Amino acid sequence: MDRRKFISVGIGAAAAGAVAAGVKAVLDGTEANGAPRGGAPRRPVVAVVRAGSAKSPADLVRALYRRLVERAILLATGASGLREAVLGVASPSEMVGFKLNLLAGPRLSPSPEMAAALAGVFAAAGFSRERLVLWERTRAELRRCGYSQDLGATVAATDDPGAGYEDEPESSGELGSCFSRLLTRRLDVLVSVGVCKDHDLSGVSCGAKNLYGVIHNPNKYHDQNCDPYIPDLLASRPVKKALRLTVLDAATVQYDGGPLYSEATNAFFGGVIAGRDMIAVDSVARSVIERLRKEHGLKTLKETGREPTWLATAERRGLGVADPARIKVVEETV
Amino acid sequence: MNRRALIKGSLLACAAAASPRLFEGRLLAAPRQTTAGDDEKFVREAAYWKKLTGTKVECELCPRACKVADGERGFCGVRENRGGRYVTLVFNRPCSMHVDPIEKKPLFHYKPGTRSFSIATAGCNVECKFCQNWEISQFRPEQIESIHQTPDDIVEGAIRSGSATIAFTYTEPVVYCEYMLAVAERAREKGVEGVMITNAFIKEKPLLDTLKVLGAIKVDFKGYTEDFYKTYCRGELKPVLEAMKRIAKAGTWLELVHLTIPTLNDDEKVIRQLAVWVKDNLGPKTPIHFTRFHPMYKLKNLPVTPVKTLERARDVSMDAGLKYVYAGNVPGHPGENTYCHKCGRMLIKRAGYIIKENLVQNGKCPCGEKIPGVWS
C-alpha cells in the first residue's frame, strides 16, 4: 500500500492533517515526546516507518530492521539525533527490559531480528548488553520464537530459576496480580515490544495487551473486552514507573482471527510502529487493523462486539491519548 | 520461608507420605516427580465444551461459559484451546496433597473422626478477594510446583494413609473435574468415597455427572446477594443456588460454609434470608457453618470476624428454622458441637478438628432420633 492510501483510509482526514503537521513539528523540533510546549495541548507522536523495498517478512533482515527502528525511535521521540533519542528513553546505567509478545509463535511475534536491531540501537547509545534484557513469560516461548541465538542482549524469562512472580499481589483498580520479578526487581525501564494484531476479546493486541504477560493471572482479566483491566494494568505501580516506550513489529498485521496466527487474515505491512505514548501507539495500530478489516470486507471491531473500549478508558484516566485526532502520526518509508 | 514455599514443601512431603515407596524405604532414592518443563504429560481433552465458529470453543463446565479462541485459556487458567480442541492442563497434576481430618473440610455429618486424603490442582473459576488458598487457586498450573499422580496413585495413597475419603478441595475442583471424576470412580471401586469442597459454580450436566461418583459435597457459599458474588468473587449467586438445589435433590450429602466477613456479608437480615432459603430449598437439617474470616489475599484491610458475629449468625439461622448451625474457626466454642435437633443433647463434642466425644450410634441420638448425615 502506498503512503497516500494508508493516510487517507487508515488514519482518516483529521489524522492525516496531523501527520503533515506532525512531521513538520517533529522535524523542526518544536515538540518532543508529545509533551506540551508553550501551553499547547499534549499531542503524542506515533511513528509508522515502513520498508519500501520489502515484499515479505523474509525481506526484513536485521540491517533493514535497524533502519526502521532507528527512524521510528527518532521520529517518535522528536530528538535531533539517535543517541539523544535513546538517552531520552533511558540512561545507560538503567536496566532496560524489552517485553516481547511471543504468544502466537514465530509467525506472529516480534522477530528476533527486530529485537536484535532494537537492542543494537540502544547498544550504540552506550548500553552494555547486560543492561538490555529481552524477556517473555517462559523460556519455552523464547526458544520457540528463535530467541536462543545471540541477539546482542540478555535473554530472560519469568519462569527462569530465581525469577518468578512476586509473593504478594499488587492491586490497581479492579486488577490484583503478582508481577514478574524481572519487572519489579531487575528492570528500571520497560519497553513493550509487541505486534499489531486482532484479538478476539480485547479487540486488538499490540503494546498494551502485551503487558498481560507481566502478571501471573492474565486469564482473569479478559471480561468486558479487557476494560478496565488493561488501563488498570497500565496504571499499576510496577508498569507505570517503568514504561517508557512502545515498539511494534508490524512486519505483518493480523486483522482478524487473533490472537494466534491466521494465514488467511494476515497482511504484509513491512514496518515498525513506535511511540512514547502506548495508548496512542495502540490507537494507531487499531486504525491500521480496522482499515485492513474494511478492505477485506469484515465488520468493524465494534460491530463484532469487541471494540477496544479500553483505549478510551485509558485516555479518560490520563494514561495516554486514544483519540486519533489528537495523535500526531509521522509516517515514513525507508 | 514464604507461604508458597511452605505449600510446595508440604506437597512434596505429603506426596512422599502417600507414596508406596515410602513404605518400602526407598523414597530418597526416587526422583521427585515435579512438572517443571514437563507440562504436556498432563494434557487431556477436556469434557464439557462445544465448538463455535472457526477454531473458537465454548466451555460448558461452569456458568461463566468462556468463549475461548485458539491458544487462549478460560478464566480458570487450566483449560486451553489448542487448534479448536479444548484441553485440560491438570489431569494427574495435583499441586497440593494432605491428609486432613474430615472436620477440616468441614464436613461434620459425614464420617466424623475419619481422615480425608485431600488433593487439589491449580485453578479456580471465580476469584474471591478473600481466597485463603490464592497461591494455588489463582495461579496457572505451570507457575506452581506440581507432581504427577494418576488416579490409582491417589487412591493407593488414600488407602495407605488410612483415609476413608478423598477430598477434592483447596482450589476449585470444578475446574479439574475430569481428574476428579477419574479419581472418584477409581476410589469408589476400592471402597473409598470422594467428597468435593466447591463453590458450586457449575453447570447442570457436569454437576449431575459429579454427583454420581461423590459421597458428599460441601459448598463454600459466599454470600446471599448477587452484588456480593459479583463484587467480591467475580461470580454469580443464582447458578450456585440452582446447583445446591440439584445436589439436595440428588440426595448427596450436603453441608454449607458461609465465611462471614465483617461488614461485607454479615448483615443479620441477609443471613436470615439465607437461612430461610436453605430451610425451604435444601431442608432444615442441612448443616451450615458460619466460619471466621482472617485477612487474606486482597482483603487485608478488614479485621478478623468477631466471635459475637458468628454467634449472632448462628442464632439468627436457628431462629429461622435451621437445625444444624455451626460456628467455625473458633476452636473450643460450643457452636462447634453437634446437638440433637429433637432432644437438644450434645452428640459430638469438638475442639477444632478433634472429636472429643461422639454419642451418635447407628446414625441415631441416644434418644432414638435419627441424625441426618452419613455416619460410617
XYZ file of C-alpha atoms in Angstrom:
710
model
C 0.000 0.000 0.000
C 1.261 3.460 -0.776
C 1.576 6.210 1.721
C -1.364 8.200 0.443
C -3.741 5.287 0.783
C -2.513 4.492 4.243
C -3.075 8.019 5.348
C -6.392 8.525 3.644
C -8.021 5.284 4.750
C -6.222 4.293 7.867
C -5.862 7.369 9.854
C -8.627 9.490 8.498
C -8.729 13.020 7.275
C -8.249 14.616 10.634
C -5.320 12.429 11.470
C -3.888 12.950 8.016
C -3.689 16.619 8.712
C -1.994 15.787 11.920
C 0.533 13.655 10.081
C 1.674 16.522 7.961
C 1.745 18.845 10.895
C 3.397 16.209 12.975
C 6.193 15.603 10.510
C 6.916 19.266 10.413
C 6.682 19.629 14.130
C 8.944 16.701 14.798
C 11.494 17.617 12.225
C 11.510 21.207 13.409
C 11.999 20.024 16.927
C 9.139 22.141 18.061
C 7.688 19.393 20.150
C 9.335 16.422 21.782
C 7.763 13.232 23.095
C 4.317 14.607 22.700
C 4.977 16.839 25.666
C 3.116 20.139 25.814
C 5.106 23.143 24.864
C 4.081 26.725 25.233
C 0.715 25.796 26.656
C -0.281 23.688 23.637
C -2.331 20.575 24.353
C -0.397 17.337 24.599
C -0.206 15.580 21.225
C 1.735 12.363 21.314
C 3.724 11.304 18.309
C 3.458 7.866 16.780
C 5.956 6.882 14.127
C 4.978 4.469 11.375
C 8.059 3.545 9.403
C 7.848 1.053 6.574
C 10.383 -0.639 4.358
C 9.644 0.323 0.776
C 11.777 -2.434 -0.669
C 10.419 -5.299 1.383
C 7.826 -7.612 -0.113
C 7.557 -10.216 2.622
C 8.656 -10.717 6.238
C 11.701 -12.611 4.965
C 12.978 -9.392 3.420
C 13.121 -7.754 6.816
C 16.644 -8.711 7.742
C 18.394 -7.264 10.746
C 20.039 -4.414 8.887
C 16.739 -3.284 7.426
C 15.005 -3.599 10.775
C 17.779 -1.482 12.208
C 16.975 1.322 9.831
C 13.281 1.037 10.572
C 13.807 1.053 14.326
C 16.258 3.923 14.211
C 13.897 6.090 12.220
C 10.913 5.102 14.322
C 12.604 5.972 17.587
C 13.981 9.172 16.188
C 10.612 10.301 14.887
C 8.681 9.119 17.931
C 10.906 10.982 20.347
C 11.419 14.066 18.248
C 15.078 14.111 19.163
C 17.654 15.675 16.897
C 19.860 12.602 16.881
C 19.507 8.913 17.550
C 21.745 8.858 20.599
C 19.813 11.723 22.114
C 16.593 9.900 21.293
C 17.657 6.740 23.067
C 19.060 8.591 26.048
C 15.754 10.368 26.299
C 14.173 6.992 26.896
C 16.712 5.522 29.293
C 20.118 6.038 30.804
C 22.927 3.514 30.225
C 23.043 2.990 33.974
C 19.499 1.634 33.901
C 18.350 -1.897 33.193
C 16.131 -1.856 30.123
C 13.658 -4.673 29.640
C 12.114 -5.287 26.237
C 8.915 -7.199 26.966
C 8.216 -9.382 23.951
C 4.864 -10.811 22.976
C 5.649 -14.322 21.776
C 2.277 -15.902 22.496
C 1.409 -16.517 18.857
C 4.612 -18.266 17.878
C 7.255 -17.318 15.337
C 4.940 -16.173 12.550
C 3.146 -13.518 14.599
C 5.602 -12.349 17.217
C 8.327 -9.729 17.317
C 11.083 -11.280 15.275
C 14.490 -11.895 16.847
C 15.935 -9.813 14.015
C 13.843 -6.858 15.047
C 14.662 -7.375 18.705
C 18.349 -7.556 17.884
C 18.061 -4.371 15.861
C 16.317 -2.652 18.761
C 18.938 -3.816 21.214
C 21.575 -2.655 18.750
C 20.154 0.852 18.715
C 20.435 1.018 22.489
C 23.896 -0.535 22.444
C 25.050 2.122 20.022
C 23.905 4.714 22.534
C 26.180 3.254 25.179
C 24.188 0.487 26.837
C 26.057 -2.692 27.680
C 24.379 -5.935 26.654
C 23.990 -6.850 30.322
C 21.682 -3.880 30.717
C 19.493 -4.826 27.781
C 17.081 -7.649 28.568
C 14.796 -9.306 26.030
C 12.178 -11.075 28.099
C 8.975 -13.035 27.947
C 6.919 -15.197 30.280
C 8.560 -18.522 29.610
C 11.814 -19.876 28.318
C 9.841 -22.240 26.102
C 8.230 -19.311 24.275
C 11.621 -17.683 23.774
C 13.073 -20.883 22.352
C 10.106 -21.455 20.080
C 10.451 -17.991 18.572
C 14.183 -18.143 17.986
C 15.434 -16.210 20.981
C 18.119 -18.745 21.795
C 20.674 -17.126 19.487
C 22.983 -14.236 20.269
C 20.944 -11.080 19.795
C 23.280 -8.634 21.464
C 21.258 -8.594 24.669
C 20.497 -10.728 27.666
C 17.522 -13.028 27.185
C 15.392 -13.804 30.238
C 12.087 -15.421 31.165
C 9.892 -15.029 34.189
C 9.967 -18.783 34.638
C 13.767 -18.836 34.824
C 15.142 -20.169 38.105
C 15.407 -17.309 40.549
C 12.900 -15.111 38.742
C 9.203 -15.959 39.100
C 6.429 -13.737 40.347
C 6.210 -11.616 43.460
C 4.841 -13.402 46.512
C 2.109 -10.872 47.155
C -0.424 -9.429 44.729
C -0.430 -5.754 43.920
C -3.761 -4.055 43.351
C -4.626 -1.444 40.779
C -8.286 -0.692 40.254
C -10.027 -3.983 39.510
C -6.765 -5.743 38.911
C -4.803 -7.633 41.532
C -1.808 -9.601 40.416
C 1.628 -10.820 41.251
C 4.061 -9.120 38.915
C 7.076 -10.702 37.314
C 10.112 -10.181 39.485
C 12.037 -9.314 36.349
C 9.992 -6.146 36.192
C 9.777 -5.393 39.888
C 13.328 -6.214 40.940
C 15.628 -6.343 37.980
C 14.485 -3.767 35.472
C 14.299 0.007 35.614
C 12.815 0.633 32.191
C 10.056 -1.188 30.368
C 9.797 -1.185 26.593
C 6.758 -3.007 25.255
C 7.695 -4.853 22.103
C 4.518 -6.205 20.600
C 2.928 -6.895 17.266
C -0.085 -5.443 15.505
C -2.875 -7.960 15.649
C -6.518 -8.596 16.187
C -7.631 -10.160 19.466
C -10.890 -11.998 19.964
C -11.571 -10.358 23.325
C -9.574 -7.149 23.663
C -10.160 -6.174 20.040
C -6.514 -5.540 19.358
C -3.359 -6.837 20.973
C -0.433 -4.516 20.409
C 1.613 -2.659 23.007
C -0.741 -2.648 25.979
C -2.175 -6.140 25.805
C 1.377 -7.445 25.590
C 1.800 -6.378 29.201
C -0.647 -9.045 30.347
C 2.496 -11.122 30.186
C 3.994 -9.363 33.199
C 1.322 -10.623 35.604
C 0.638 -14.123 36.847
C -3.099 -14.243 36.196
C -3.921 -12.700 32.811
C -6.771 -15.163 32.249
C -8.731 -13.356 34.966
C -8.825 -10.097 33.064
C -10.447 -10.730 29.707
C -14.061 -9.951 30.596
C -15.729 -6.885 29.047
C -13.148 -6.712 26.260
C -10.431 -6.274 28.905
C -11.961 -2.997 30.035
C -10.996 -1.634 32.561
C -8.347 -4.254 33.180
C -5.832 -3.050 30.598
C -5.996 0.531 31.940
C -5.732 -0.864 35.460
C -2.591 -2.714 34.475
C -1.077 0.348 32.828
C -1.859 2.344 35.953
C -0.279 -0.212 38.260
C 2.805 0.906 40.102
C 5.293 -1.536 38.516
C 4.204 -0.697 34.966
C 3.663 2.999 35.425
C 7.053 3.646 36.928
C 8.931 1.739 34.222
C 7.053 2.087 30.937
C 8.789 4.468 28.547
C 8.497 3.214 25.008
C 6.369 1.021 22.776
C 7.678 -0.597 19.624
C 5.546 -2.833 17.424
C 6.968 -5.239 14.922
C 4.455 -4.681 12.153
C 6.115 -6.871 9.566
C 2.669 -8.349 9.209
C -0.629 -7.144 10.568
C -3.262 -9.654 11.502
C -6.619 -8.023 11.073
C -8.807 -10.920 12.188
C -8.611 -14.327 13.847
C -6.240 -13.328 16.638
C -4.541 -13.705 18.933
C -2.871 -16.684 17.220
C -1.538 -16.614 13.692
C -4.073 -16.888 10.920
C -2.728 -17.268 7.413
C -5.981 -16.147 5.834
C -6.303 -12.896 7.715
C -2.748 -11.701 7.781
C -1.359 -8.919 5.613
C 2.202 -7.884 4.962
C 2.846 -4.404 6.311
C 6.621 -4.296 6.408
C 7.023 -1.758 9.128
C 7.638 -0.712 12.687
C 5.257 1.406 14.754
C 6.659 3.220 17.770
C 5.839 5.888 20.287
C 6.307 7.062 23.823
C 2.563 7.049 24.453
C 1.433 3.432 24.419
C -2.254 4.249 24.104
C -1.542 6.431 21.108
C 0.519 3.669 19.522
C -2.261 1.159 20.069
C -4.843 3.579 18.751
C -2.869 3.983 15.543
C -2.383 0.224 15.314
C -6.103 -0.194 15.741
C -6.658 2.174 12.818
C -4.416 0.001 10.683
C -6.313 -3.120 11.709
C -9.699 -1.509 11.114
C -8.595 -0.327 7.699
C -7.500 -3.815 6.703
C -10.732 -5.254 8.030
C -12.659 -2.844 5.856
C -10.543 -3.665 2.838
C -11.292 -7.342 3.311
C -14.997 -6.835 3.791
C -15.043 -7.535 7.501
C -17.132 -5.759 10.098
C -15.537 -3.233 12.372
C -14.319 -4.405 15.751
C -17.243 -2.615 17.334
C -19.692 -4.423 15.071
C -18.166 -7.758 16.036
C -18.693 -6.973 19.720
C -15.066 -6.497 20.627
C -14.436 -2.828 20.348
C -11.300 -1.958 22.289
C -13.138 0.379 24.620
C -10.210 0.174 26.992
C -8.409 2.679 24.771
C -10.920 5.389 25.606
C -10.969 4.316 29.235
C -7.211 4.661 29.364
C -7.436 8.135 27.856
C -10.075 9.208 30.378
C -7.747 8.101 33.119
C -4.850 10.094 31.761
C -2.839 7.086 30.690
C -2.428 8.203 27.124
C -4.211 9.586 24.115
C -6.599 7.353 22.202
C -8.375 9.919 20.083
C -6.825 9.733 16.579
C -7.481 13.415 16.044
C -5.153 14.214 18.923
C -2.308 11.961 17.806
C 0.470 13.062 15.505
C 1.173 10.200 13.172
C 4.531 10.505 11.490
C 4.773 8.178 8.558
C 7.897 7.440 6.611
C 9.115 4.896 4.127
C 12.767 3.888 4.101
C 10.147 -19.434 54.079
C 7.234 -17.822 52.298
C 3.786 -19.293 52.041
C 4.284 -20.610 48.538
C 7.458 -22.407 49.548
C 5.616 -23.860 52.512
C 2.877 -25.194 50.247
C 5.454 -26.648 47.908
C 7.322 -28.256 50.767
C 4.251 -29.776 52.275
C 3.153 -31.049 48.877
C 6.361 -32.941 48.401
C 6.337 -34.189 51.950
C 2.790 -35.395 51.623
C 3.453 -36.957 48.267
C 6.246 -38.816 49.906
C 3.990 -39.902 52.726
C 1.386 -41.075 50.259
C 3.828 -42.874 48.060
C 4.167 -46.610 48.386
C 7.858 -46.065 48.017
C 7.981 -44.500 51.439
C 6.833 -47.727 52.968
C 9.447 -49.613 51.078
C 12.143 -47.354 52.464
C 13.311 -46.089 49.088
C 11.819 -42.630 48.995
C 15.033 -40.674 49.000
C 16.322 -42.640 46.061
C 13.257 -41.875 43.966
C 13.206 -38.828 41.718
C 10.868 -36.004 42.568
C 8.093 -36.110 40.047
C 7.741 -32.397 39.641
C 6.360 -30.914 36.494
C 8.936 -28.331 35.559
C 9.364 -28.388 31.787
C 7.076 -31.354 31.528
C 3.665 -29.797 31.102
C 2.433 -31.838 28.142
C 2.047 -35.068 30.053
C -0.876 -33.550 31.972
C -2.868 -32.565 28.909
C -6.107 -34.396 28.156
C -9.070 -33.497 26.035
C -11.496 -31.675 28.262
C -15.057 -32.722 28.879
C -17.951 -30.272 28.605
C -17.229 -27.950 25.715
C -18.510 -27.274 22.244
C -17.129 -25.888 19.037
C -18.069 -22.424 17.886
C -17.218 -20.915 14.523
C -13.709 -21.469 13.255
C -11.406 -22.711 15.943
C -13.204 -20.987 18.778
C -14.746 -23.104 21.535
C -17.165 -22.543 24.379
C -16.593 -24.139 27.742
C -19.693 -25.810 29.152
C -18.322 -26.600 32.551
C -19.357 -23.586 34.580
C -21.863 -20.772 34.124
C -19.125 -18.412 33.048
C -19.233 -20.211 29.674
C -15.909 -18.849 28.483
C -15.637 -18.449 24.743
C -12.038 -19.259 24.093
C -10.034 -18.507 20.976
C -7.266 -20.740 19.737
C -4.255 -20.506 22.006
C -6.166 -18.913 24.834
C -7.350 -20.207 28.191
C -10.553 -19.915 30.073
C -10.952 -17.782 33.160
C -9.852 -20.731 35.305
C -6.424 -20.798 33.669
C -6.309 -24.587 33.432
C -8.321 -25.222 30.266
C -6.920 -24.217 26.907
C -7.996 -24.120 23.287
C -5.493 -25.888 21.090
C -6.418 -25.575 17.463
C -10.123 -25.814 18.153
C -9.773 -28.632 20.656
C -10.357 -27.805 24.297
C -7.991 -29.468 26.745
C -7.411 -29.632 30.454
C -3.857 -28.965 31.589
C -4.157 -30.532 35.020
C -5.011 -34.176 34.584
C -2.843 -36.192 37.014
C -1.373 -32.892 38.221
C -2.057 -32.201 41.885
C -0.274 -29.239 43.359
C -1.369 -29.966 46.895
C -1.832 -33.209 48.827
C -2.512 -33.544 52.535
C -4.122 -35.973 54.899
C -6.694 -33.960 56.837
C -9.385 -34.742 59.352
C -12.742 -34.661 57.550
C -13.733 -31.983 60.071
C -11.268 -29.632 58.402
C -13.325 -29.538 55.193
C -15.553 -29.012 57.246
C -17.918 -31.938 56.941
C -19.397 -32.542 60.378
C -22.081 -35.056 59.484
C -20.074 -37.217 57.113
C -17.908 -39.990 58.531
C -16.792 -37.895 61.532
C -13.440 -38.626 63.024
C -12.028 -40.076 59.809
C -9.142 -38.972 57.653
C -9.570 -37.463 54.258
C -6.845 -37.672 51.650
C -7.070 -34.169 50.243
C -5.864 -33.017 46.856
C -6.032 -30.020 44.550
C -4.730 -28.868 41.221
C -4.120 -25.251 40.256
C -7.003 -23.073 39.156
C -10.370 -21.634 40.045
C -13.374 -20.359 38.111
C -14.034 -17.434 40.424
C -11.708 -15.007 42.157
C -12.665 -14.302 45.731
C -10.854 -11.329 47.151
C -10.622 -13.235 50.431
C -9.368 -16.529 48.992
C -7.487 -18.477 51.623
C -5.633 -20.589 49.046
C -4.986 -17.989 46.377
C -1.382 -19.080 45.987
C -2.572 -22.190 44.216
C -6.119 -21.341 43.139
C -5.207 -18.128 41.356
C -2.129 -19.401 39.562
C -1.698 -21.277 36.336
C -0.547 -24.871 36.606
C 2.854 -24.220 35.089
C 3.510 -21.453 37.594
C 3.427 -23.647 40.665
C 5.005 -26.887 41.739
C 3.025 -29.998 40.956
C 3.602 -33.698 40.874
C 2.393 -36.498 38.645
C -0.221 -38.668 40.349
C -2.558 -40.962 38.465
C -5.969 -41.825 39.895
C -4.504 -45.141 41.012
C -1.686 -43.315 42.789
C -4.161 -41.119 44.623
C -6.398 -43.999 45.648
C -3.425 -46.022 46.786
C -2.182 -43.069 48.815
C -5.584 -42.676 50.412
C -5.759 -46.310 51.384
C -2.222 -46.375 52.762
C -2.869 -43.269 54.806
C -5.979 -44.859 56.308
C -8.296 -42.299 54.776
C -11.999 -43.017 54.431
C -12.398 -40.364 51.782
C -10.581 -38.459 49.085
C -11.376 -34.781 49.248
C -11.176 -32.595 46.168
C -10.525 -29.312 47.837
C -8.295 -26.270 48.477
C -8.754 -24.798 44.990
C -11.889 -25.368 42.879
C -12.491 -28.994 41.874
C -14.939 -27.967 39.174
C -12.035 -26.800 37.027
C -10.308 -30.171 37.251
C -13.471 -32.233 37.015
C -12.032 -34.748 34.532
C -9.355 -35.701 37.025
C -11.765 -35.618 39.952
C -14.221 -37.920 38.204
C -11.474 -40.373 37.295
C -10.115 -40.442 40.831
C -13.554 -40.662 42.447
C -14.653 -43.539 40.206
C -11.470 -45.472 40.951
C -11.780 -44.689 44.652
C -15.327 -45.970 44.882
C -14.216 -49.259 43.349
C -11.763 -49.556 46.219
C -14.241 -48.590 48.926
C -13.109 -45.000 49.339
C -15.609 -42.192 48.810
C -14.915 -38.914 47.093
C -16.021 -35.629 48.614
C -15.943 -32.263 46.892
C -15.375 -28.886 48.512
C -16.673 -26.472 45.939
C -18.136 -23.085 45.168
C -20.925 -24.895 43.263
C -20.433 -22.567 40.306
C -21.035 -25.373 37.863
C -23.434 -26.181 35.052
C -26.066 -28.848 35.362
C -24.565 -31.598 33.199
C -21.129 -31.762 34.834
C -22.756 -31.442 38.234
C -25.054 -34.382 37.618
C -22.098 -36.464 36.427
C -20.154 -35.468 39.504
C -22.982 -36.393 41.842
C -22.884 -39.952 40.518
C -19.428 -40.584 41.933
C -19.244 -38.487 45.094
C -20.325 -39.257 48.619
C -20.637 -35.702 49.885
C -20.320 -32.098 48.882
C -19.506 -29.077 50.930
C -20.390 -25.797 49.285
C -18.410 -22.686 50.067
C -21.305 -20.300 49.918
C -20.057 -16.753 49.551
C -22.974 -14.523 50.451
C -26.663 -14.259 49.799
C -26.638 -11.360 47.339
C -25.761 -11.110 43.680
C -23.798 -7.984 44.446
C -21.523 -9.813 46.864
C -20.857 -12.565 44.371
C -20.152 -10.059 41.630
C -18.097 -7.583 43.627
C -16.055 -9.848 45.836
C -15.965 -13.137 43.949
C -16.470 -12.329 40.288
C -19.140 -14.982 40.269
C -22.918 -15.245 40.295
C -25.325 -16.228 43.042
C -28.209 -17.665 41.054
C -26.362 -20.596 39.436
C -24.958 -21.520 42.834
C -28.416 -21.647 44.368
C -29.598 -23.814 41.471
C -26.645 -26.159 41.865
C -27.289 -26.566 45.590
C -30.909 -27.447 44.918
C -29.770 -30.103 42.461
C -27.340 -31.551 44.980
C -30.032 -31.747 47.628
C -32.488 -33.256 45.189
C -29.977 -35.942 44.229
C -29.640 -36.939 47.869
C -25.880 -36.433 48.007
C -24.838 -35.350 51.469
C -24.523 -31.563 51.548
C -23.137 -29.052 54.014
C -22.611 -25.325 53.547
C -19.950 -22.965 54.770
C -20.508 -19.240 54.949
C -17.231 -17.421 55.523
C -18.544 -14.490 57.477
C -16.656 -11.303 56.670
C -17.119 -8.202 58.795
C -19.215 -5.529 57.065
C -19.388 -7.416 53.747
C -21.679 -10.405 54.243
C -22.534 -10.359 57.931
C -25.825 -8.467 57.754
C -28.280 -10.276 60.002
C -31.197 -9.594 57.730
C -29.434 -11.153 54.761
C -28.248 -14.086 56.843
C -31.819 -14.693 57.911
C -32.888 -14.639 54.262
C -30.203 -17.202 53.500
C -31.330 -19.421 56.362
C -34.914 -19.300 55.164
C -33.823 -20.154 51.646
C -31.772 -23.116 52.905
C -34.668 -24.360 55.011
C -37.130 -24.077 52.151
C -34.927 -25.435 49.390
C -32.351 -27.736 50.951
C -34.128 -28.740 54.120
C -33.959 -27.545 57.724
C -31.476 -30.266 58.679
C -28.857 -29.146 56.176
C -25.779 -28.186 58.205
C -24.404 -24.704 57.713
C -21.161 -23.413 59.183
C -20.544 -19.737 59.811
C -16.793 -19.519 59.863
C -14.387 -16.880 60.935
C -12.653 -14.735 58.347
C -8.969 -13.907 58.574
C -7.475 -11.118 56.438
C -6.039 -12.629 53.269
C -5.187 -12.021 49.617
C -6.938 -8.825 48.513
C -8.915 -8.297 51.689
C -6.311 -7.395 54.229
C -7.971 -4.247 55.411
C -10.684 -5.952 57.420
C -10.418 -7.408 60.894
C -10.882 -10.990 61.958
C -14.562 -11.777 62.379
C -15.666 -11.149 65.972
C -16.931 -14.291 67.653
C -20.120 -12.457 68.526
C -20.862 -12.042 64.826
C -20.661 -15.779 64.302
C -22.816 -16.392 67.344
C -25.397 -13.951 66.080
C -25.419 -15.545 62.616
C -25.891 -18.914 64.263
C -28.728 -17.662 66.452
C -30.488 -15.976 63.551
C -30.251 -19.085 61.401
C -31.527 -21.365 64.105
C -34.299 -18.926 64.804
C -35.213 -19.147 61.122
C -35.622 -22.889 61.485
C -32.265 -24.470 60.666
C -31.340 -27.340 62.974
C -27.601 -27.788 62.495
C -25.825 -24.474 62.549
C -22.161 -24.262 63.482
C -19.614 -21.624 64.339
C -16.321 -22.343 62.607
C -12.663 -21.423 63.037
C -13.283 -20.810 66.744
C -11.764 -23.868 68.445
C -13.497 -24.859 71.663
C -16.608 -22.793 71.008
C -19.881 -24.563 71.910
C -21.094 -23.737 68.413
C -18.656 -26.335 67.069
C -20.563 -29.159 68.716
C -23.430 -31.178 67.291
C -26.687 -31.196 69.222
C -29.690 -33.432 68.612
C -32.376 -31.444 66.829
C -35.031 -33.205 68.861
C -33.815 -33.510 72.443
C -31.023 -30.928 72.318
C -28.434 -33.278 73.745
C -24.821 -32.668 72.774
C -23.916 -35.554 70.491
C -20.487 -34.683 69.180
C -18.097 -32.566 71.191
C -15.343 -30.999 69.127
C -12.240 -28.964 69.794
C -11.189 -27.630 66.453
C -10.792 -30.646 64.213
C -10.577 -33.080 67.102
C -13.594 -35.070 68.225
C -13.604 -35.347 71.981
C -16.815 -37.302 72.235
C -19.299 -38.869 69.812
C -22.608 -40.260 71.052
C -24.108 -40.896 67.651
C -24.677 -44.619 67.240
C -26.061 -46.164 64.083
C -26.883 -42.680 62.955
C -29.081 -42.001 65.948
C -29.120 -39.915 69.089
C -29.416 -41.861 72.324
C -32.973 -40.503 72.418
C -33.668 -42.587 69.322
C -33.937 -39.717 66.882
C -32.221 -40.220 63.543
C -29.484 -37.642 62.993
C -29.016 -36.517 59.412
C -25.704 -37.458 57.865
C -23.513 -40.372 56.863
C -22.036 -41.834 59.979
C -19.982 -44.804 58.886
